[in-house]
Coordinates of C-alpha atoms in Angstrom, one line a residue:
Chain A
M1 CA 111.0 151.7 62.3
R2 CA 107.9 149.5 61.8
F3 CA 105.3 149.6 64.5
T4 CA 101.5 149.1 64.9
I5 CA 98.9 151.0 66.9
S6 CA 96.0 149.0 68.1
A7 CA 93.3 148.9 70.8
A8 CA 94.7 147.4 74.0
K9 CA 93.4 143.9 75.1
P10 CA 93.1 142.7 78.7
E11 CA 96.4 140.7 78.1
D12 CA 98.2 144.1 77.5
C13 CA 97.5 145.3 81.0
K14 CA 100.7 144.0 82.5
D15 CA 102.7 145.9 79.9
I16 CA 100.5 149.0 80.4
E17 CA 101.1 148.7 84.2
R18 CA 104.9 148.5 83.5
M19 CA 104.8 151.6 81.3
I20 CA 102.6 153.6 83.7
M21 CA 105.3 153.1 86.3
E22 CA 108.1 154.1 83.9
L23 CA 106.1 157.3 83.2
A24 CA 105.6 158.0 86.9
V25 CA 109.4 157.5 87.5
Y26 CA 110.0 160.1 84.8
E27 CA 107.6 162.5 86.5
N28 CA 109.4 161.9 89.8
M29 CA 106.3 160.5 91.5
P30 CA 106.6 156.6 91.4
D31 CA 105.2 156.3 94.9
Q32 CA 101.9 157.8 93.7
V33 CA 101.0 154.8 91.6
K34 CA 98.4 152.8 93.5
I35 CA 96.7 150.7 90.9
S36 CA 97.9 147.5 89.2
H37 CA 97.1 145.5 86.0
K38 CA 94.1 144.0 88.0
E39 CA 92.3 147.4 88.2
L40 CA 93.3 148.2 84.6
E41 CA 91.7 144.9 83.5
R42 CA 88.6 145.5 85.5
D43 CA 88.0 149.1 84.6
G44 CA 89.1 149.2 80.9
F45 CA 87.1 146.4 79.2
G46 CA 83.5 145.5 79.1
P47 CA 80.3 147.4 78.1
N48 CA 81.0 150.6 80.1
P49 CA 84.8 151.1 80.5
F50 CA 86.2 153.9 82.5
Y51 CA 88.9 154.4 79.9
H52 CA 90.2 153.4 76.5
C53 CA 93.7 152.4 75.6
L54 CA 95.8 152.1 72.5
V55 CA 99.2 150.3 72.5
A56 CA 102.1 150.6 70.1
E57 CA 103.9 147.4 69.3
V58 CA 107.1 146.7 67.4
P59 CA 108.0 143.4 65.7
E60 CA 110.1 140.8 67.6
E61 CA 113.3 141.8 65.8
H62 CA 113.0 145.4 67.2
K63 CA 112.2 144.4 70.8
S64 CA 113.5 146.5 73.6
K65 CA 116.7 145.8 75.6
D66 CA 114.5 144.1 78.2
G67 CA 112.7 142.0 75.6
N68 CA 109.4 144.1 75.4
T69 CA 107.5 144.5 72.1
T70 CA 104.8 146.7 73.6
V71 CA 106.7 150.0 73.6
G72 CA 104.1 152.8 74.0
Y73 CA 100.5 153.5 75.1
V74 CA 97.9 156.2 75.3
I75 CA 95.0 156.1 77.8
F76 CA 92.0 158.4 77.1
F77 CA 88.3 158.7 78.0
Y78 CA 85.3 160.8 76.9
T79 CA 84.4 163.9 78.9
Y80 CA 81.9 166.8 78.5
S81 CA 82.2 170.5 78.3
T82 CA 79.0 172.4 79.1
W83 CA 80.2 175.0 76.6
K84 CA 81.3 172.9 73.7
G85 CA 79.9 169.4 74.3
R86 CA 81.7 166.1 73.8
T87 CA 85.4 166.1 74.4
V88 CA 88.2 163.6 74.9
Y89 CA 90.7 163.7 77.8
M90 CA 94.1 162.1 77.2
E91 CA 95.2 160.8 80.6
D92 CA 98.7 159.4 79.5
L93 CA 100.8 159.3 76.4
Y94 CA 104.1 157.4 76.7
V95 CA 106.8 155.9 74.5
M96 CA 109.7 154.0 76.0
P97 CA 112.8 156.2 75.7
E98 CA 114.7 153.8 73.4
F99 CA 111.9 154.0 70.9
R100 CA 111.5 157.7 70.7
G101 CA 112.1 159.7 67.6
N102 CA 110.4 157.2 65.3
G103 CA 107.0 158.8 65.1
I104 CA 105.3 156.5 67.6
G105 CA 104.2 159.2 70.0
K106 CA 102.8 161.2 67.1
A107 CA 101.0 158.2 65.8
L108 CA 99.4 157.4 69.2
L109 CA 98.4 161.1 69.6
G110 CA 97.0 161.1 66.0
A111 CA 95.0 158.0 66.7
V112 CA 93.3 159.5 69.7
A113 CA 92.6 162.7 67.8
K114 CA 91.0 160.7 65.1
E115 CA 88.8 158.8 67.6
A116 CA 87.9 162.2 69.0
K117 CA 86.8 163.5 65.6
D118 CA 84.9 160.2 64.8
Q119 CA 83.0 160.6 68.1
L120 CA 82.1 164.2 67.3
C121 CA 84.3 165.6 70.0
S122 CA 85.5 169.2 69.5
R123 CA 88.4 169.1 72.0
L124 CA 91.3 167.0 73.1
Q125 CA 92.4 167.9 76.6
F126 CA 95.3 166.7 78.7
S127 CA 97.7 168.0 81.3
V128 CA 101.5 168.5 81.4
L129 CA 103.9 169.3 84.2
D130 CA 105.2 172.8 83.9
W131 CA 108.9 171.6 84.1
N132 CA 108.4 169.0 81.4
K133 CA 109.8 171.1 78.6
P134 CA 110.2 168.3 76.0
S135 CA 106.5 167.4 76.3
L136 CA 105.4 171.0 76.4
D137 CA 107.4 171.8 73.2
F138 CA 106.0 168.6 71.5
Y139 CA 102.4 169.6 72.2
M140 CA 102.7 173.3 71.6
A141 CA 104.4 172.5 68.2
K142 CA 101.2 170.7 67.3
G143 CA 98.9 173.6 68.1
A144 CA 98.0 172.8 71.7
E145 CA 97.2 175.7 74.0
D146 CA 98.3 176.0 77.6
L147 CA 95.1 177.0 79.3
T148 CA 96.7 177.4 82.7
A149 CA 99.2 180.0 81.4
K150 CA 96.7 181.6 79.0
E151 CA 93.5 181.7 81.0
G152 CA 94.4 180.9 84.6
W153 CA 92.7 177.4 84.9
H154 CA 93.9 175.4 87.9
F155 CA 93.2 171.7 88.6
L156 CA 91.7 171.2 92.1
R157 CA 91.2 167.8 93.8
F158 CA 89.5 166.2 96.8
H159 CA 90.8 162.9 97.9
G160 CA 91.3 160.8 101.1
M161 CA 89.7 162.1 104.2
A162 CA 88.6 165.4 102.7
L163 CA 86.6 163.5 100.1
D164 CA 85.1 161.1 102.7
N165 CA 84.1 164.1 104.9
L166 CA 82.5 165.9 102.0
A167 CA 80.5 162.8 101.0
Q168 CA 79.2 162.4 104.5
E169 CA 77.4 165.8 104.2
A170 CA 75.3 164.6 101.2
P171 CA 71.6 165.0 101.8
Chain B
M1 CA 66.2 177.1 103.4
D2 CA 64.2 174.1 102.3
F3 CA 65.7 172.5 99.2
T4 CA 66.1 169.1 97.6
I5 CA 69.0 167.5 95.7
R6 CA 68.1 164.9 93.1
A7 CA 69.3 163.3 89.9
A8 CA 68.6 165.4 86.8
T9 CA 66.1 164.2 84.2
L10 CA 65.5 164.9 80.6
E11 CA 62.9 167.6 81.5
D12 CA 65.6 169.5 83.5
C13 CA 67.7 170.2 80.4
K14 CA 65.9 173.5 79.7
D15 CA 66.8 174.8 83.2
I16 CA 70.3 173.3 83.0
S17 CA 70.9 175.1 79.7
R18 CA 69.6 178.4 81.3
M19 CA 72.0 178.0 84.3
I20 CA 75.0 177.0 82.1
L21 CA 74.6 180.4 80.4
E22 CA 74.3 182.2 83.7
L23 CA 77.5 180.5 84.9
A24 CA 79.3 181.4 81.6
E25 CA 78.2 185.0 82.0
F26 CA 79.7 185.1 85.4
E27 CA 82.9 183.6 84.0
K28 CA 82.8 186.4 81.3
V29 CA 82.6 184.0 78.4
S30 CA 78.9 183.6 77.5
D31 CA 79.8 183.7 73.7
H32 CA 81.8 180.5 74.2
V33 CA 78.7 178.4 74.9
K34 CA 77.9 176.4 71.8
I35 CA 75.7 173.6 73.1
T36 CA 72.0 173.7 73.3
Q37 CA 69.2 172.1 75.4
R38 CA 68.9 169.5 72.6
D39 CA 72.7 168.6 72.9
L40 CA 72.3 168.1 76.7
E41 CA 69.3 165.9 76.1
Q42 CA 71.1 163.7 73.6
D43 CA 74.4 163.6 75.4
G44 CA 73.2 163.2 78.9
F45 CA 70.3 160.8 78.6
S46 CA 71.2 158.2 76.0
K47 CA 72.4 154.7 76.6
N48 CA 76.0 155.7 77.2
P49 CA 75.7 159.2 78.6
F50 CA 78.7 161.6 78.4
F51 CA 77.7 163.2 81.7
H52 CA 75.4 162.9 84.7
G53 CA 73.5 165.8 86.4
I54 CA 72.2 166.7 89.8
I55 CA 69.6 169.5 90.4
A56 CA 68.9 171.6 93.4
E57 CA 65.2 172.5 93.7
V58 CA 63.3 174.8 96.1
P59 CA 59.5 174.6 96.8
E60 CA 57.2 176.8 94.8
H61 CA 56.8 179.4 97.6
L62 CA 60.6 180.0 97.5
K63 CA 60.9 180.3 93.8
S64 CA 63.3 182.9 92.3
R65 CA 62.4 186.4 91.3
E66 CA 61.9 185.1 87.7
G67 CA 59.8 182.1 88.9
H68 CA 62.4 179.3 88.8
T69 CA 62.3 176.5 91.3
K70 CA 65.4 174.8 89.9
V71 CA 68.1 176.9 91.4
G72 CA 71.4 175.0 91.1
Y73 CA 73.0 172.1 89.3
S74 CA 76.2 170.1 89.1
L75 CA 77.3 168.1 86.0
Y76 CA 79.9 165.4 86.5
F77 CA 81.3 162.3 84.7
Y78 CA 83.6 159.4 85.5
M79 CA 87.2 159.5 84.5
Y80 CA 90.4 157.5 85.1
S81 CA 93.7 158.2 86.8
S82 CA 96.4 155.8 85.6
W83 CA 97.9 156.1 89.1
K84 CA 94.8 156.0 91.3
G85 CA 92.1 154.4 89.1
R86 CA 88.5 155.5 89.1
A87 CA 87.8 159.1 89.6
V88 CA 84.9 161.6 89.2
Y89 CA 85.2 164.9 87.4
M90 CA 82.9 167.8 88.3
E91 CA 82.5 169.8 85.2
D92 CA 80.2 172.5 86.6
L93 CA 78.8 173.5 90.0
Y94 CA 76.4 176.4 90.1
V95 CA 73.9 178.0 92.4
M96 CA 71.8 181.1 91.3
P97 CA 73.2 184.1 93.1
E98 CA 70.0 184.8 95.0
F99 CA 70.1 181.3 96.6
R100 CA 73.7 181.3 97.7
G101 CA 74.8 181.1 101.3
K102 CA 72.3 178.5 102.2
G103 CA 74.3 175.3 101.8
I104 CA 73.0 174.4 98.4
G105 CA 76.4 174.4 96.6
K106 CA 78.0 172.3 99.3
A107 CA 75.0 169.9 99.2
L108 CA 75.4 169.5 95.4
M109 CA 79.1 168.8 95.7
A110 CA 78.6 166.4 98.6
K111 CA 76.2 164.5 96.5
V112 CA 78.7 164.2 93.7
S113 CA 81.3 163.0 96.2
Q114 CA 78.9 160.4 97.7
L115 CA 78.0 159.0 94.2
G116 CA 81.6 159.0 93.2
L117 CA 82.7 157.1 96.3
A118 CA 79.8 154.6 95.8
A119 CA 81.2 154.0 92.3
G120 CA 84.6 153.2 93.6
C121 CA 86.3 156.6 92.9
T122 CA 89.1 157.9 95.0
Q123 CA 89.2 161.4 93.7
L124 CA 86.9 164.3 92.9
N125 CA 88.6 166.5 90.3
F126 CA 87.6 169.9 88.8
T127 CA 89.0 173.2 87.6
V128 CA 88.7 176.7 88.8
L129 CA 89.9 180.0 87.2
D130 CA 92.7 181.5 89.3
W131 CA 90.9 184.9 89.5
N132 CA 87.8 183.3 90.9
K133 CA 88.7 183.9 94.5
S134 CA 85.3 183.3 96.0
S135 CA 85.1 179.8 94.4
L136 CA 88.8 179.0 95.3
D137 CA 88.1 180.0 98.9
F138 CA 84.9 177.9 99.0
Y139 CA 86.7 174.8 97.7
L140 CA 90.0 175.2 99.6
K141 CA 88.0 175.6 102.8
Q142 CA 86.4 172.2 102.2
G143 CA 89.8 170.5 102.2
C144 CA 90.7 170.2 98.5
W145 CA 94.1 171.0 97.2
D146 CA 95.3 173.0 94.2
V147 CA 97.1 170.4 92.0
T148 CA 98.3 173.1 89.6
S149 CA 99.9 175.3 92.3
E150 CA 101.3 172.4 94.3
L151 CA 102.6 170.0 91.6
G152 CA 102.8 172.2 88.5
Y153 CA 100.2 170.5 86.2
H154 CA 99.0 172.7 83.4
C155 CA 95.7 172.2 81.6
M156 CA 96.3 171.8 77.8
R157 CA 93.9 171.7 74.9
C158 CA 93.9 171.0 71.2
E159 CA 90.8 172.1 69.2
G160 CA 89.7 173.4 65.8
E161 CA 92.3 173.2 63.1
A162 CA 95.0 171.8 65.4
L163 CA 92.8 168.9 66.3
Q164 CA 91.9 168.3 62.6
H165 CA 95.6 168.2 61.6
L166 CA 96.5 165.8 64.5
A167 CA 93.6 163.5 63.4
Q168 CA 94.9 163.5 59.8
G169 CA 98.5 162.9 61.0
E170 CA 99.7 166.1 59.4
L171 CA 101.7 167.7 62.2

């Protein structure tokens, strides 16, 4: 199947918002999505974006059942390891189910990896839910390591009132 | 104890580099540290920095046994959640052992929270090793939650040859 991978434009944010919700539904957490295309437009474009995004598009003749030609996306941003230096974090990678098996996910992942190498990043990091076997298998087959299983790393988070309370103690 | 919390400057990179190694020794992985003082200077203090730093300093008369007045640091950067928007990631939080128990670690973390909230972030994210009970207790006591234990997210990484192959579209 023919498809293109390109940098997202502000006009793509409505499609990205749609696909973020599809991914959240798959992860059984649709009520957790609090941002819309407005925040995506504000935060992803301009001189100092919070994230970068690539979209996968198919020609009109291959559009989805619902009439969409933007069928996949990847959101990533640059981070830093105090041991290894520049790294890339891949926040989301998603291809609509009816377009899977055509190499689109692999192409999006490869494009992010290439950007990482071009920017002299030594690592590509991301997270996967432990029950998400198809994704775990996909990534492990490509040489990814599970650092939680292997080394015991846990993600921790402050949000809501706990974050507000903490901030109030700043000198 | 009398201490100040302030933004890190280029001149602080020597002490940050020293303390990064001290933290790596504590985490039993000092041979993993590949970046130098020069990398920190280039990556943290250019036009588009990969990270920001905060330093905890004590007055001269309270300096460490080895004569240091810069006794703690935190490195953080901005990231993005496709569900919640702007977030801040705390890469390192460290206080030299002889200065612990005096509120310095909490003050550093509170400062990162305050700066994050001011930038419109709704989350402060970080990782901790599961065997690091003293750190886990410290953080959980402040009201954070363990996303890995509660939701099942695993930290994943591609690096070295695996990253190279991905970038070349070979896997």
